[in-house]
CSV table of C-alpha atoms in Angstrom, one decimal:
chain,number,residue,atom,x,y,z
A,1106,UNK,CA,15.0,-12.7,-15.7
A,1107,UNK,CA,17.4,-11.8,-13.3
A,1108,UNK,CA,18.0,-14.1,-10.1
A,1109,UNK,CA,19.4,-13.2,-7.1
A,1110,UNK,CA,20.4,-15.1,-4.2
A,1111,UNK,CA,21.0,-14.2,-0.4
A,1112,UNK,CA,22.0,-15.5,2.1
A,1113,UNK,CA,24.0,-14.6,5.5
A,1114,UNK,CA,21.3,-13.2,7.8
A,1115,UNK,CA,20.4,-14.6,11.7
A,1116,UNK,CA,20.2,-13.3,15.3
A,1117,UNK,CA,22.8,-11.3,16.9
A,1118,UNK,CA,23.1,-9.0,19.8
A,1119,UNK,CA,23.4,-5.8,19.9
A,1120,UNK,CA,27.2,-4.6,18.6
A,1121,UNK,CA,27.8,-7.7,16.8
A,1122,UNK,CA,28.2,-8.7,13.7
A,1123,UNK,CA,26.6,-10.2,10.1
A,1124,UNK,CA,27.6,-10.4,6.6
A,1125,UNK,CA,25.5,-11.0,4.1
A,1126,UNK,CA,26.0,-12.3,0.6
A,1127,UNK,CA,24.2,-12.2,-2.7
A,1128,UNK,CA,24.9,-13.8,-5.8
A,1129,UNK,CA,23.4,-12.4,-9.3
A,1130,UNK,CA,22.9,-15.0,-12.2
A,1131,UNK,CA,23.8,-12.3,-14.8
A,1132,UNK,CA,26.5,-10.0,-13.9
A,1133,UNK,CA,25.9,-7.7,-17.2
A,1134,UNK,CA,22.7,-6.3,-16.3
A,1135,UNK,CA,23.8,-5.8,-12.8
A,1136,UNK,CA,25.6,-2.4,-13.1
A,1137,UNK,CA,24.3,-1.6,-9.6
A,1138,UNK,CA,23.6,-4.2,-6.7
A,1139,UNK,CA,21.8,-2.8,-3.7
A,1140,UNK,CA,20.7,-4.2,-0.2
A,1141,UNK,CA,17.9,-2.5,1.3
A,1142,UNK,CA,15.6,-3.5,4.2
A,1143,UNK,CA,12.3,-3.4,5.4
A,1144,UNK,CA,10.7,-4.0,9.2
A,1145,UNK,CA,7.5,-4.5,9.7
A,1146,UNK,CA,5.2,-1.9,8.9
A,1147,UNK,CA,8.0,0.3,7.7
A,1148,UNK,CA,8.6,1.1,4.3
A,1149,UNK,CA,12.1,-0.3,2.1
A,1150,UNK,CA,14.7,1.6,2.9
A,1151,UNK,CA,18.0,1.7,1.0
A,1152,UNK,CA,20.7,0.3,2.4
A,1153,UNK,CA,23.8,0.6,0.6
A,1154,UNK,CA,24.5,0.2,-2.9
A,1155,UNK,CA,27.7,-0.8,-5.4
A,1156,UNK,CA,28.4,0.2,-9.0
A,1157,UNK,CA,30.0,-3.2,-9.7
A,1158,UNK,CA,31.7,-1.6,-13.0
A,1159,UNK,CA,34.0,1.0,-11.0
A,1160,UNK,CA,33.4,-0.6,-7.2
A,1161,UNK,CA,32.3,3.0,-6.0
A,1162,UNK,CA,29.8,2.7,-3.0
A,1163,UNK,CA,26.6,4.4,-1.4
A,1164,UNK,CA,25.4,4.1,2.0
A,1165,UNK,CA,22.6,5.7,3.9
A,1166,UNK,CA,23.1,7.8,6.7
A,1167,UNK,CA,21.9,5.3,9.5
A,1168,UNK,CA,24.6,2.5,8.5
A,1169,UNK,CA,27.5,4.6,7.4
A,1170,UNK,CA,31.1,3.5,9.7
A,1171,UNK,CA,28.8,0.8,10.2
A,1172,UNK,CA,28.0,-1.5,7.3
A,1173,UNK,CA,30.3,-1.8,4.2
A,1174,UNK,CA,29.6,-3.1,1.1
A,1175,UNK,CA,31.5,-4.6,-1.3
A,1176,UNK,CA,31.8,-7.0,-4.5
A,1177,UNK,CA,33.5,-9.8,-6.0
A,1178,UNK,CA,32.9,-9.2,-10.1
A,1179,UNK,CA,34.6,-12.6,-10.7
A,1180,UNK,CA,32.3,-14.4,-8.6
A,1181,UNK,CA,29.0,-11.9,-9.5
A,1182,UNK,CA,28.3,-11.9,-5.9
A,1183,UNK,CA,28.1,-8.7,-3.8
A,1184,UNK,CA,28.5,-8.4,0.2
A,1185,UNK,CA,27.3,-6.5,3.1
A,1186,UNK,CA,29.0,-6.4,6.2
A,1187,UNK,CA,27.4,-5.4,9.1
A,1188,UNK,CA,29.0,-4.2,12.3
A,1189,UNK,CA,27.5,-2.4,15.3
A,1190,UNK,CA,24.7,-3.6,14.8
A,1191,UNK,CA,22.0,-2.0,16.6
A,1192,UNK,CA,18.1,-3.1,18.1
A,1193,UNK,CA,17.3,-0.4,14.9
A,1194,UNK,CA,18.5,-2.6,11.8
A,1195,UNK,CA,15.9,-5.3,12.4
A,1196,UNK,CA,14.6,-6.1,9.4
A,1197,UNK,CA,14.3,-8.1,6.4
A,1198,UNK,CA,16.9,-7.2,4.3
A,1199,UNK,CA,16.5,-7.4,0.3
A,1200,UNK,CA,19.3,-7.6,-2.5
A,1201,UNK,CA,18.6,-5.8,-5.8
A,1202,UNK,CA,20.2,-5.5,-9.1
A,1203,UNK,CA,20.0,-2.7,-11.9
A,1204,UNK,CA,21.1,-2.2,-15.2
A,1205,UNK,CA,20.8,1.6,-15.0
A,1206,UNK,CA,24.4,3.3,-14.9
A,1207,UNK,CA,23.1,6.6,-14.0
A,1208,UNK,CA,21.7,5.6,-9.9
A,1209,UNK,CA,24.5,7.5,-8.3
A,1210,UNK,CA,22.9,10.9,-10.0
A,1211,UNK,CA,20.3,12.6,-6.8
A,1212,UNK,CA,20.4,9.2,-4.6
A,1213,UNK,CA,19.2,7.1,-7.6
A,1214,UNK,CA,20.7,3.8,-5.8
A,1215,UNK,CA,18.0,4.3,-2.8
A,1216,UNK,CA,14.6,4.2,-4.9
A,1217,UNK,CA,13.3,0.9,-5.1
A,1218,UNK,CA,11.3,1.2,-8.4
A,1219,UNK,CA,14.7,1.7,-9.8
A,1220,UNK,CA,16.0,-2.1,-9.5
A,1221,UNK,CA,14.7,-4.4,-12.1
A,1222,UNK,CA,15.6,-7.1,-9.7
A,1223,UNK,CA,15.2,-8.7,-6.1
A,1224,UNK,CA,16.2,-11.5,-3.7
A,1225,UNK,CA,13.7,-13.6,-1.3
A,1226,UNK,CA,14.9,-11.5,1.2
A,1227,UNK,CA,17.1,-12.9,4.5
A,1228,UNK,CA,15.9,-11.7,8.0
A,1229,UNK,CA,18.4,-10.0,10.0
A,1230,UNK,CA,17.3,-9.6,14.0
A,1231,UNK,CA,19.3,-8.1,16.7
A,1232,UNK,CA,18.2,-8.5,20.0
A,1233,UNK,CA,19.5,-8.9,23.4
């Protein structure tokens, strides 16, 4: 079992800034890490997501020149930093981890179902 650790999240207003962290406890079955996020009564969202093997990276539409994502191999963590934030990203946000190589293929890295893995979660609120 895969564990995964966040941490990073808080209150900010509106253009500012947050970086999130998450920590895997195995690093080999971790070929993708992900953040997604989910307000309430919205459904998860992906985020953006890292193939930690070749450090390429995914992002949705909403948060790209935004948020950047990024990972430490050495330390198994991966990062998300947030700037510009807006009213809009509000949510809880989620780290995953998968094994599968293949998520880049048709937007792969944005299905949940896909991620063997998940964090508690760390709430993220911007707000004036």
């Amino acid at each position: 079992q895969v564990q995964l650790v966040e941490s990073g999240g808080g209150s900010v207003q509106p253009g500012g800034s947050l970086t999130l962290s998450c920590v895997t406890s195995d690093i080999i079955s971790s070929n993708f890490m992900a953040w997604f996020r989910q307000a309430p009564g919205k459904e998860r969202e992906g985020v953006a997501a890292i193939a930690i093997r070749w450090d390429t990276t995914y992002y949705a539409d909403s948060v790209k020149g935004r948020f950047t994502i990024s990972r430490d191999a050495a330390k198994a963590t991966a990062f998300l930093q947030m700037n510009s934030l807006k009213p809009e990203d509000s949510a809880m946000y989620y780290c995953a981890a998968a094994e599968d190589q293949t998520l880049w293929y048709q937007n792969g890295w944005s299905v949940p179902g896909r991620y063997h893995s998940w964090g508690q979660g760390t709430q993220v609120t911007v707000s004036s």
